[in-house]
mmCIF file of C-alpha atoms in Angstrom:
data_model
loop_
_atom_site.group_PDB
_atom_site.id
_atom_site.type_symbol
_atom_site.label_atom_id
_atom_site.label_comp_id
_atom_site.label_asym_id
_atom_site.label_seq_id
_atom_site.Cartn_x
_atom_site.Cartn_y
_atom_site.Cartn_z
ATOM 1 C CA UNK A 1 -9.247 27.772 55.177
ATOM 2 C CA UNK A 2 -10.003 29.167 51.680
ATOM 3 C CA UNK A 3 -6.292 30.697 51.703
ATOM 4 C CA UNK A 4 -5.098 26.994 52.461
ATOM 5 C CA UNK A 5 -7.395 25.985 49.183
ATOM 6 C CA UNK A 6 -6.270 28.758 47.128
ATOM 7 C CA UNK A 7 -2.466 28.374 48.075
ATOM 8 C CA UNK A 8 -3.243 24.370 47.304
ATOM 9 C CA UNK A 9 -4.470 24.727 43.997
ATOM 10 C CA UNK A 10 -1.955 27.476 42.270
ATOM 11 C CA UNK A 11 0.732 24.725 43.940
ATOM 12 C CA UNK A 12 -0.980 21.992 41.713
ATOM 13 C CA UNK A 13 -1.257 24.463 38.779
ATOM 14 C CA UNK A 14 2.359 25.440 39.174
ATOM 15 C CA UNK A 15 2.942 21.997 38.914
ATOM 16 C CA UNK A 16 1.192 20.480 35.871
ATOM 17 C CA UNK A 17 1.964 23.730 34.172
ATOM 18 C CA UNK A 18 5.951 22.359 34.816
ATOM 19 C CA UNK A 19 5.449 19.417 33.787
ATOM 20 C CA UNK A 20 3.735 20.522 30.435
ATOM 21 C CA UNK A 21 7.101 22.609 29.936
ATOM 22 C CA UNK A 22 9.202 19.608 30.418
ATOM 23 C CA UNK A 23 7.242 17.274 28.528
ATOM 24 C CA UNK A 24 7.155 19.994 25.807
ATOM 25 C CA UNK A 25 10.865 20.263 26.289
ATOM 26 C CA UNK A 26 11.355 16.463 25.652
ATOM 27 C CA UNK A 27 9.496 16.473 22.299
ATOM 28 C CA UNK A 28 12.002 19.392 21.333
ATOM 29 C CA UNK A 29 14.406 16.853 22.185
ATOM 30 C CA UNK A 30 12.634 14.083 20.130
ATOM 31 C CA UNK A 31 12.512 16.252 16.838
ATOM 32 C CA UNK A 32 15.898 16.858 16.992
ATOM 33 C CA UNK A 33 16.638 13.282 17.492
ATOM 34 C CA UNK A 34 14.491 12.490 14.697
ATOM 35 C CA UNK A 35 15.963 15.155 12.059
ATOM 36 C CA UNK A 36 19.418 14.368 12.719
ATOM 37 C CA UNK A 37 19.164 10.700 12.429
ATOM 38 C CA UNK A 38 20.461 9.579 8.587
ATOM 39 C CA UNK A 39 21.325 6.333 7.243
ATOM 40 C CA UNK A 40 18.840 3.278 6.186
ATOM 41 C CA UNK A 41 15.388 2.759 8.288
ATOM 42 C CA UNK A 42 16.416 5.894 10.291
ATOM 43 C CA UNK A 43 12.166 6.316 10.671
ATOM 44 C CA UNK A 44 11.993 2.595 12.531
ATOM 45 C CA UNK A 45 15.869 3.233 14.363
ATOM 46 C CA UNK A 46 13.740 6.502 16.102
ATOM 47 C CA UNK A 47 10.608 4.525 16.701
ATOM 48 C CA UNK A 48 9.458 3.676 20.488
ATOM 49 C CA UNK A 49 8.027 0.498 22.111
ATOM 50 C CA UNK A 50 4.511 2.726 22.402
ATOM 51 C CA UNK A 51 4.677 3.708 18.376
ATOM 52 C CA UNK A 52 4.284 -0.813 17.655
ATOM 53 C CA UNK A 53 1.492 -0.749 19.728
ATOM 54 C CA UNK A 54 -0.324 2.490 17.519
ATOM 55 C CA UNK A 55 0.715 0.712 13.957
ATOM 56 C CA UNK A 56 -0.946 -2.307 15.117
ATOM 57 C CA UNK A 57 -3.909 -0.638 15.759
ATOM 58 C CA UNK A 58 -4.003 0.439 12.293
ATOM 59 C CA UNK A 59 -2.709 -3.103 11.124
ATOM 60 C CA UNK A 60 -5.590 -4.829 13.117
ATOM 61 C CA UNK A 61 -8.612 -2.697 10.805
ATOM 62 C CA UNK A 62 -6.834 -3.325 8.056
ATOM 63 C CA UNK A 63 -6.609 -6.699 8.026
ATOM 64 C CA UNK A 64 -10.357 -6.711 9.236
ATOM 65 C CA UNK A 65 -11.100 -5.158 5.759
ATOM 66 C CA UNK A 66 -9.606 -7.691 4.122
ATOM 67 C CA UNK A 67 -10.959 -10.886 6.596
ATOM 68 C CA UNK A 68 -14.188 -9.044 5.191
ATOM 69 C CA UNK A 69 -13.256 -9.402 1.688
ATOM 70 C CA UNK A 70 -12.229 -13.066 1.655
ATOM 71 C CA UNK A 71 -15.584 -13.733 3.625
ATOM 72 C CA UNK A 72 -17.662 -12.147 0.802
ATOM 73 C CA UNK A 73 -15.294 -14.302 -2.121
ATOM 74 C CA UNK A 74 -15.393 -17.202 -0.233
ATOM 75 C CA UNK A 75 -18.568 -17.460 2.188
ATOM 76 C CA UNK A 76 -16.361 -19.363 4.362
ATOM 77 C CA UNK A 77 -17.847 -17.894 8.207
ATOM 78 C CA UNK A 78 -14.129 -17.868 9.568
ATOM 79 C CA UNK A 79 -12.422 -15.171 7.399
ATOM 80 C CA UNK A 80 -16.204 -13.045 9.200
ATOM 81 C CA UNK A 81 -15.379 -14.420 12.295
ATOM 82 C CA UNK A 82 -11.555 -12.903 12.051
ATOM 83 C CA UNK A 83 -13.171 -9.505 10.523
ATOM 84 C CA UNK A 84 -15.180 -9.079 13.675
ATOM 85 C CA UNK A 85 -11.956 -10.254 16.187
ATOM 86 C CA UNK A 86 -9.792 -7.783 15.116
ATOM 87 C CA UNK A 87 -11.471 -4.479 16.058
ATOM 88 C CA UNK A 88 -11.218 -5.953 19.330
ATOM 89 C CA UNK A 89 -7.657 -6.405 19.377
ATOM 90 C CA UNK A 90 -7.102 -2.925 17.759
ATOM 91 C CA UNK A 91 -8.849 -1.538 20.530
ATOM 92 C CA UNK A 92 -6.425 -3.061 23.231
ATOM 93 C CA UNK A 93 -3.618 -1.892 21.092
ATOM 94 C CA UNK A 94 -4.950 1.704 21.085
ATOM 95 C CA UNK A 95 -5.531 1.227 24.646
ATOM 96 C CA UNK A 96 -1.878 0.343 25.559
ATOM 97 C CA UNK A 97 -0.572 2.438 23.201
ATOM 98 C CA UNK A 98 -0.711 5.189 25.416
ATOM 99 C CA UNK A 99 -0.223 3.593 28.867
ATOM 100 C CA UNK A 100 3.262 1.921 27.284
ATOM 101 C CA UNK A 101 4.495 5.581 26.807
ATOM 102 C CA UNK A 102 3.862 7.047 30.115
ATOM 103 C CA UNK A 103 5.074 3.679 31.456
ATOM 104 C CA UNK A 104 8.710 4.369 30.085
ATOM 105 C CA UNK A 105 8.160 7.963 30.166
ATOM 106 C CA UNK A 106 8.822 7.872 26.588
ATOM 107 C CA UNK A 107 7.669 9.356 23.335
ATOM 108 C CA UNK A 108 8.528 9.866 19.914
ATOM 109 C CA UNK A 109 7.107 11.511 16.279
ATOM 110 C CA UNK A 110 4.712 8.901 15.500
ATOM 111 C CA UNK A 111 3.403 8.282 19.516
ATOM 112 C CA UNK A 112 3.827 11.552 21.629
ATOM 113 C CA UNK A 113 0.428 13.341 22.153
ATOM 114 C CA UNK A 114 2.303 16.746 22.181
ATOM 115 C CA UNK A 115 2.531 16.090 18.418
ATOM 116 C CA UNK A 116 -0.732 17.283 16.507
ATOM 117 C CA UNK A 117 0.491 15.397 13.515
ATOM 118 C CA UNK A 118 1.298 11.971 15.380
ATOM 119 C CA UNK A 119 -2.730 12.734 17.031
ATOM 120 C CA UNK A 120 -3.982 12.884 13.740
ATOM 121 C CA UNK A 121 -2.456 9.563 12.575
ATOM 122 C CA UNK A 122 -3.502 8.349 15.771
ATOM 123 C CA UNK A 123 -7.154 9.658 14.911
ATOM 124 C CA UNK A 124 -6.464 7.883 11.172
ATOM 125 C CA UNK A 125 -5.611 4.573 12.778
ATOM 126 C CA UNK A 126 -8.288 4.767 14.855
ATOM 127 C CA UNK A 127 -10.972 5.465 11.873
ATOM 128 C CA UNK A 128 -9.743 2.137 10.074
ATOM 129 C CA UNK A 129 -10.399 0.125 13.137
ATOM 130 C CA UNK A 130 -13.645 1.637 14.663
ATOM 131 C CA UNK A 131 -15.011 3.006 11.674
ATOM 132 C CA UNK A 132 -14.078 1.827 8.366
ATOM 133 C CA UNK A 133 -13.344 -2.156 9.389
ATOM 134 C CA UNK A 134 -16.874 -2.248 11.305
ATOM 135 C CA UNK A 135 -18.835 -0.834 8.683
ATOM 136 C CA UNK A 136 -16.808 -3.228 5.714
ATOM 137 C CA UNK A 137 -17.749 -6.023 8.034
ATOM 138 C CA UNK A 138 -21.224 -4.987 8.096
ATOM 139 C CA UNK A 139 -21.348 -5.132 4.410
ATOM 140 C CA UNK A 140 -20.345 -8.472 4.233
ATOM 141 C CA UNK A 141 -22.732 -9.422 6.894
ATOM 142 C CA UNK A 142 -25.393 -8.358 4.383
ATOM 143 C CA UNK A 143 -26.242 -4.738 4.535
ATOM 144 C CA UNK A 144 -25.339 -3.929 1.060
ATOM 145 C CA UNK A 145 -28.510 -2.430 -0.625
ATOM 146 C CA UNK A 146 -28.037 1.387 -1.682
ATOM 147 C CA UNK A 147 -29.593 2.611 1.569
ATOM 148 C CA UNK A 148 -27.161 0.248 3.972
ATOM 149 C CA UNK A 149 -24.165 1.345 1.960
ATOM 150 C CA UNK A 150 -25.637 5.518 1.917
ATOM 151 C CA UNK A 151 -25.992 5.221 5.912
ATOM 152 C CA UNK A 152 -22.701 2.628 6.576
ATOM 153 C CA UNK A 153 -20.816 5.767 4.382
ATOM 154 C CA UNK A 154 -22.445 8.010 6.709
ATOM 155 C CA UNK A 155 -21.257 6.462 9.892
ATOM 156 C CA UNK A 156 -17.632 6.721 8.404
ATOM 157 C CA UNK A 157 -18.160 10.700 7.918
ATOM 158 C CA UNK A 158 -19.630 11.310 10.960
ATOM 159 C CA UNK A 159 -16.563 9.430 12.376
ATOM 160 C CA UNK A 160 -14.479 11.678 10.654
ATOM 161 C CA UNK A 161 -16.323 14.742 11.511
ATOM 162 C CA UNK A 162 -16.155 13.984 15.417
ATOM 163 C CA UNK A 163 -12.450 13.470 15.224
ATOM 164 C CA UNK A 164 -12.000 17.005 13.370
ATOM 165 C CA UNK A 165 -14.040 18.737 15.793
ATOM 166 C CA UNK A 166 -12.398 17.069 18.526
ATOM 167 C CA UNK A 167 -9.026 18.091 17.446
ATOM 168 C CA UNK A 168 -10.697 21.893 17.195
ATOM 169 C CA UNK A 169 -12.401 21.867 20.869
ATOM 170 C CA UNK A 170 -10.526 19.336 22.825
ATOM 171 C CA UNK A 171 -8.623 22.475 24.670
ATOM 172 C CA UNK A 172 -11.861 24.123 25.007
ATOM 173 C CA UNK A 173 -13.622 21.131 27.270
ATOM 174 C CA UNK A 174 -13.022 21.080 31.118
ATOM 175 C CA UNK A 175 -10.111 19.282 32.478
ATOM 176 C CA UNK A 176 -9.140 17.644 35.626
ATOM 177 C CA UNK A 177 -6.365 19.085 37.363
ATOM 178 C CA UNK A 178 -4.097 16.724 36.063
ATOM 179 C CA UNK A 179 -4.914 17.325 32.385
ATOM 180 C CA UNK A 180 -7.363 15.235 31.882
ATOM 181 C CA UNK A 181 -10.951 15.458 29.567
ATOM 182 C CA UNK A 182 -13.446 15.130 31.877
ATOM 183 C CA UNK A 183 -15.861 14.500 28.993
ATOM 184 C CA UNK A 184 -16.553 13.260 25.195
ATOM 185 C CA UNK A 185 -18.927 15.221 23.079
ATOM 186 C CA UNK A 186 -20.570 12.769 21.679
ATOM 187 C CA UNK A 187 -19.998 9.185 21.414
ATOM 188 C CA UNK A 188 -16.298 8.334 20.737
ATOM 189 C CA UNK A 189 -15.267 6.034 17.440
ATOM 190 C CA UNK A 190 -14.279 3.088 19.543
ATOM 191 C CA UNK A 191 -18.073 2.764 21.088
ATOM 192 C CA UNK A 192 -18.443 0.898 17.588
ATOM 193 C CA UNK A 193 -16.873 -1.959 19.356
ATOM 194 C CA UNK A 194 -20.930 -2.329 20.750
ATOM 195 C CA UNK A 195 -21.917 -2.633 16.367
ATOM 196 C CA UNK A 196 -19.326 -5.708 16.502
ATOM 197 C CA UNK A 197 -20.589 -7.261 19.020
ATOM 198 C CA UNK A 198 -23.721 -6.847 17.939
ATOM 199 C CA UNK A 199 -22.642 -8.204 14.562
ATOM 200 C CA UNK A 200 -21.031 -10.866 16.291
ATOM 201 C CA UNK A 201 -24.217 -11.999 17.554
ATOM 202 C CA UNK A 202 -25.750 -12.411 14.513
ATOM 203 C CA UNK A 203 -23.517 -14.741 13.252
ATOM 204 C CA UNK A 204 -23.692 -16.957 16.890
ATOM 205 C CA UNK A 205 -27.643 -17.106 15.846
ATOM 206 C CA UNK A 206 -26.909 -17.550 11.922
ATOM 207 C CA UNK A 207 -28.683 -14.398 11.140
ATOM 208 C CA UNK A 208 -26.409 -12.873 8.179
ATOM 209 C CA UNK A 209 -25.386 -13.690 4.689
ATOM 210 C CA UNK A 210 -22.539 -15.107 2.695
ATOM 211 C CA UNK A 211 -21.678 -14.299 -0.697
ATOM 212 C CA UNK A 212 -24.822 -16.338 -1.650
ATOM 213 C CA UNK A 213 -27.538 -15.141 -0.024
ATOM 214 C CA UNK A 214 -28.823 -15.884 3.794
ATOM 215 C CA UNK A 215 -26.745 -18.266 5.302
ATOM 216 C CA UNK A 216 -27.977 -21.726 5.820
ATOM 217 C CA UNK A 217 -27.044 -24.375 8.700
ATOM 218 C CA UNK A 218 -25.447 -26.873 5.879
ATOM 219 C CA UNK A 219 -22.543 -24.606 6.142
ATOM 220 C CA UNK A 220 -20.422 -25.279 9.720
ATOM 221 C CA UNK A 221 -17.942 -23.271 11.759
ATOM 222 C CA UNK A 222 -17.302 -23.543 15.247
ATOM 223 C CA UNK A 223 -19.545 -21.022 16.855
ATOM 224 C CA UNK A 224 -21.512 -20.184 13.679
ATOM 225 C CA UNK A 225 -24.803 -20.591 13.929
ATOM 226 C CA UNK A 226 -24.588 -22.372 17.253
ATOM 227 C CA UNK A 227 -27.854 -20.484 18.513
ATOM 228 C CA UNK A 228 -29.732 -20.804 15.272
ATOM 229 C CA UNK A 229 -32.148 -23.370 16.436
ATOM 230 C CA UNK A 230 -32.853 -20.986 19.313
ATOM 231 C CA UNK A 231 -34.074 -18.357 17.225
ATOM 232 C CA UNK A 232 -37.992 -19.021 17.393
ATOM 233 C CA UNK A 233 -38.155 -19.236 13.424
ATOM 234 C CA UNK A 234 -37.490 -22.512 11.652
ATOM 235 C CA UNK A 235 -35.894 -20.441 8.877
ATOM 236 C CA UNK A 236 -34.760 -16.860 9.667
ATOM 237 C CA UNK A 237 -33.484 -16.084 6.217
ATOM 238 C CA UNK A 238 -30.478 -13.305 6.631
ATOM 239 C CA UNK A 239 -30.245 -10.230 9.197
ATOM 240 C CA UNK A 240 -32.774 -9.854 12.045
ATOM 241 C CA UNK A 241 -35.841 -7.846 11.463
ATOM 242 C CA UNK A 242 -35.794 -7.631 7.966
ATOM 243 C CA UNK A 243 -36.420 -4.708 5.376
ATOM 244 C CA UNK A 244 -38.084 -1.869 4.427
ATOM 245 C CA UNK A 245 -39.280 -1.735 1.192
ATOM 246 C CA UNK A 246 -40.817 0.479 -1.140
ATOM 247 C CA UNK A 247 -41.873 -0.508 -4.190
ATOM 248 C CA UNK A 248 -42.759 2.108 -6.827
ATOM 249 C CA UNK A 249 -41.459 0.738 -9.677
ATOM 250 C CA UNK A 250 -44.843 -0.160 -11.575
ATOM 251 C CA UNK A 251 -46.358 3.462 -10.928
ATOM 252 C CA UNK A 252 -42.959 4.832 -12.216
ATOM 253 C CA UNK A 253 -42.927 3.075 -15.610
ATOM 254 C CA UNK A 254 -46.482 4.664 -16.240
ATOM 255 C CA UNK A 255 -45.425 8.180 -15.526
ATOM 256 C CA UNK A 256 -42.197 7.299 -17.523
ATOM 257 C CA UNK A 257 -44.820 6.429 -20.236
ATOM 258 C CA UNK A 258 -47.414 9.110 -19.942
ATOM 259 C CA UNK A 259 -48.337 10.645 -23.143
ATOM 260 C CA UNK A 260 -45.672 8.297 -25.479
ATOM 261 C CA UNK A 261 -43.189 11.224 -25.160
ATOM 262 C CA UNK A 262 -39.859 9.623 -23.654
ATOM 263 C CA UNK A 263 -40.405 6.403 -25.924
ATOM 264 C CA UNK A 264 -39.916 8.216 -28.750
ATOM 265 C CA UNK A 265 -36.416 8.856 -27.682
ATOM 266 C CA UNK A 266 -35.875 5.999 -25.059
ATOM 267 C CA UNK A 267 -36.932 2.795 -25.712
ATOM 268 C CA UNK A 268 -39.257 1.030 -23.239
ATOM 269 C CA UNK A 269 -37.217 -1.239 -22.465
ATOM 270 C CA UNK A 270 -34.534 0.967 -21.328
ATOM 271 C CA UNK A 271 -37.828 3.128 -19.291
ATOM 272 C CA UNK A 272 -38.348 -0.312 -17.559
ATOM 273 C CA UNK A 273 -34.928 -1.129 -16.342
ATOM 274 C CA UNK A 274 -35.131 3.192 -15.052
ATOM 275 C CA UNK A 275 -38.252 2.123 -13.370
ATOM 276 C CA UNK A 276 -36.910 -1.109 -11.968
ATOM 277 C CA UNK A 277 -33.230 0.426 -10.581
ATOM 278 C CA UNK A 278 -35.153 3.876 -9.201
ATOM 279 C CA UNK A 279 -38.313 2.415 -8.066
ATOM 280 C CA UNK A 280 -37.301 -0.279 -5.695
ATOM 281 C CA UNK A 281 -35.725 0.907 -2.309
ATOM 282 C CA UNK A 282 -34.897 -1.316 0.253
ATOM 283 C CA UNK A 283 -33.167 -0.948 3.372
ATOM 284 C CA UNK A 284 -32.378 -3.188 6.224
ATOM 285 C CA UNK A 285 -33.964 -1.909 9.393
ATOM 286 C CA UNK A 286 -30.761 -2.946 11.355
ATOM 287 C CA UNK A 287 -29.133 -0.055 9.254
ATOM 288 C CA UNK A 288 -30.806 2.827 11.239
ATOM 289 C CA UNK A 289 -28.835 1.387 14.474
ATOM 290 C CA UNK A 290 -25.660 2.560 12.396
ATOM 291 C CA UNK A 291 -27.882 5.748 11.508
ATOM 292 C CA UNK A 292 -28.469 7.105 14.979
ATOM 293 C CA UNK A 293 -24.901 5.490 16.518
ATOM 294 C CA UNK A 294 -23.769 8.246 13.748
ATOM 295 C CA UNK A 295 -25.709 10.901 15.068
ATOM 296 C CA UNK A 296 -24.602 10.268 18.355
ATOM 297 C CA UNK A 297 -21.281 10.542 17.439
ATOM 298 C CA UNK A 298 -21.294 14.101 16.036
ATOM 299 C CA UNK A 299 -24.178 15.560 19.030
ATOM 300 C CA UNK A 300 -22.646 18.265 20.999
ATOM 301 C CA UNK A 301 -25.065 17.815 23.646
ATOM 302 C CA UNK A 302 -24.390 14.118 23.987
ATOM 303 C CA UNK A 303 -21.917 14.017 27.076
ATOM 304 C CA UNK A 304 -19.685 10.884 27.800
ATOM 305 C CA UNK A 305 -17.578 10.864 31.060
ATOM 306 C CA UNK A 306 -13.689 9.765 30.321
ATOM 307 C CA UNK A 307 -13.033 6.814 32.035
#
């Protein structure tokens, strides 16, 4: 019986170890394909159905940036409602991506994951859509003090930081016998697709801001604001649960004052607007969901099963 086992799984070895050497042998194949191909748009003559499906992953967050953008100039809730859409459809993009090249057993230098350089633009793509876009469109929701900005910047490192250490340690994590991760450490970027959804609901109760300040019910959009009346407060002025603040800026002009030394070089009015810009902190408390989502991303303990 355990001969029968043994015998079973050097078979299955023999055989995924065969079909690394010809998958291995058909990206040898590729890059010659791909350096001896001259003339005009050579780069898109060599691209595959699959390699469309990862640049539209990276179109998708970028035009979520922008969506973002032309919410914050214009307060109009569509271009926010488009910002928060298109994650989603990067995410099917990076989905199929994959599942396209298997399909017609096809890859080339932008989609094959032999490649290390077409998995880091993969791993690029996939930072504008789940990191950077989400974080933008957080911004414009209304987290935009210096503390929401420090800990949305921190998000986008951390999502950074996983994606290098993945690259390091990905061969080092135990596979299936077909090749496959049996884990994540830590949470993966495109679990930010739970932070849009969450921001999404904010905008279905009306708790966010435009370029104006909290958003008010005189401005309509289908869906905006729909469950506003819902929301137990007759006015809920801006993002759910509101800020912490800390306000030190009177005790900080006295120090700044103490003894009339600095006013003798810095005028007090100059010692007030110090006081004012270094004394006041305020952070949404919303932003420390984006805080710990960030150290869950980067926790080596933190285990995921691959679907």
């Amino acid at each position: 019986m355990s001969a029968t086992a043994n015998e079973l799984r050097r078979r299955v070895n023999s055989d995924y170890k065969s079909g690394k050497d010809d998958l291995r042998a058909d990206a040898e194949t590729e890059l010659k394909r791909f350096i001896e191909t001259n003339g005009h748009f050579s780069l898109v003559r060599n691209f595959h159905l699959a390699d469309a499906f990862t640049l539209m992953n990276g179109f998708c967050g970028a035009q979520s940036i922008f969506m973002s953008g032309r919410f914050l100039v214009t307060s109009d809730p569509k271009y926010i409602w488009y910002a928060l859409w298109f994650p989603f459809f990067g995410a099917i993009f990076d989905l199929l991506d994959g599942k396209i090249a298997r399909w017609r057993r096809s890859s080339s230098m932008l989609g094959q994951e032999l490649d290390s350089l077409a998995d880091s633009v993969r791993g690029m793509l996939m930072q504008i859509s789940f990191g950077v876009a989400p974080c933008v469109a957080a911004f414009a929701l209304g987290l935009r003090s210096p503390l929401d900005t420090f800990w949305l910047t921190v998000f986008v490192c951390a999502g950074v930081a996983r994606l290098a250490r993945f690259n390091i340690t990905a061969a080092y994590v135990p596979h299936d016998t077909h090749g496959k991760m049996r884990y994540f450490e830590g949470l993966p970027i495109p679990s930010s697709l739970a932070l849009v959804g969450c921001m999404a609901l904010c905008v279905l109760f009306g708790r966010f801001e435009d370029g104006h300040g909290p958003w008010t019910a005189s401005q309509s959009y289908p869906y905006t604001g729909i469950w506003h009346s819902t929301s137990g407060t007759k006015d809920p002025g801006g993002l759910p649960f509101g800020l912490f603040v800390l306000d030190l800026t009177v005790p900080l002009y006295k120090l700044l004052m103490t003894g009339n030394l600095l006013p003798q070089f810095v005028s007090p009015a100059t010692l007030a607007l110090t006081a004012n810009v270094l004394g006041y902190v305020a952070m949404h408390k919303v932003t420390l969901v984006f805080a710990f989502w960030s150290m869950a991303m980067v926790s080596k303990t933190l285990r995921v099963p691959k679907p």
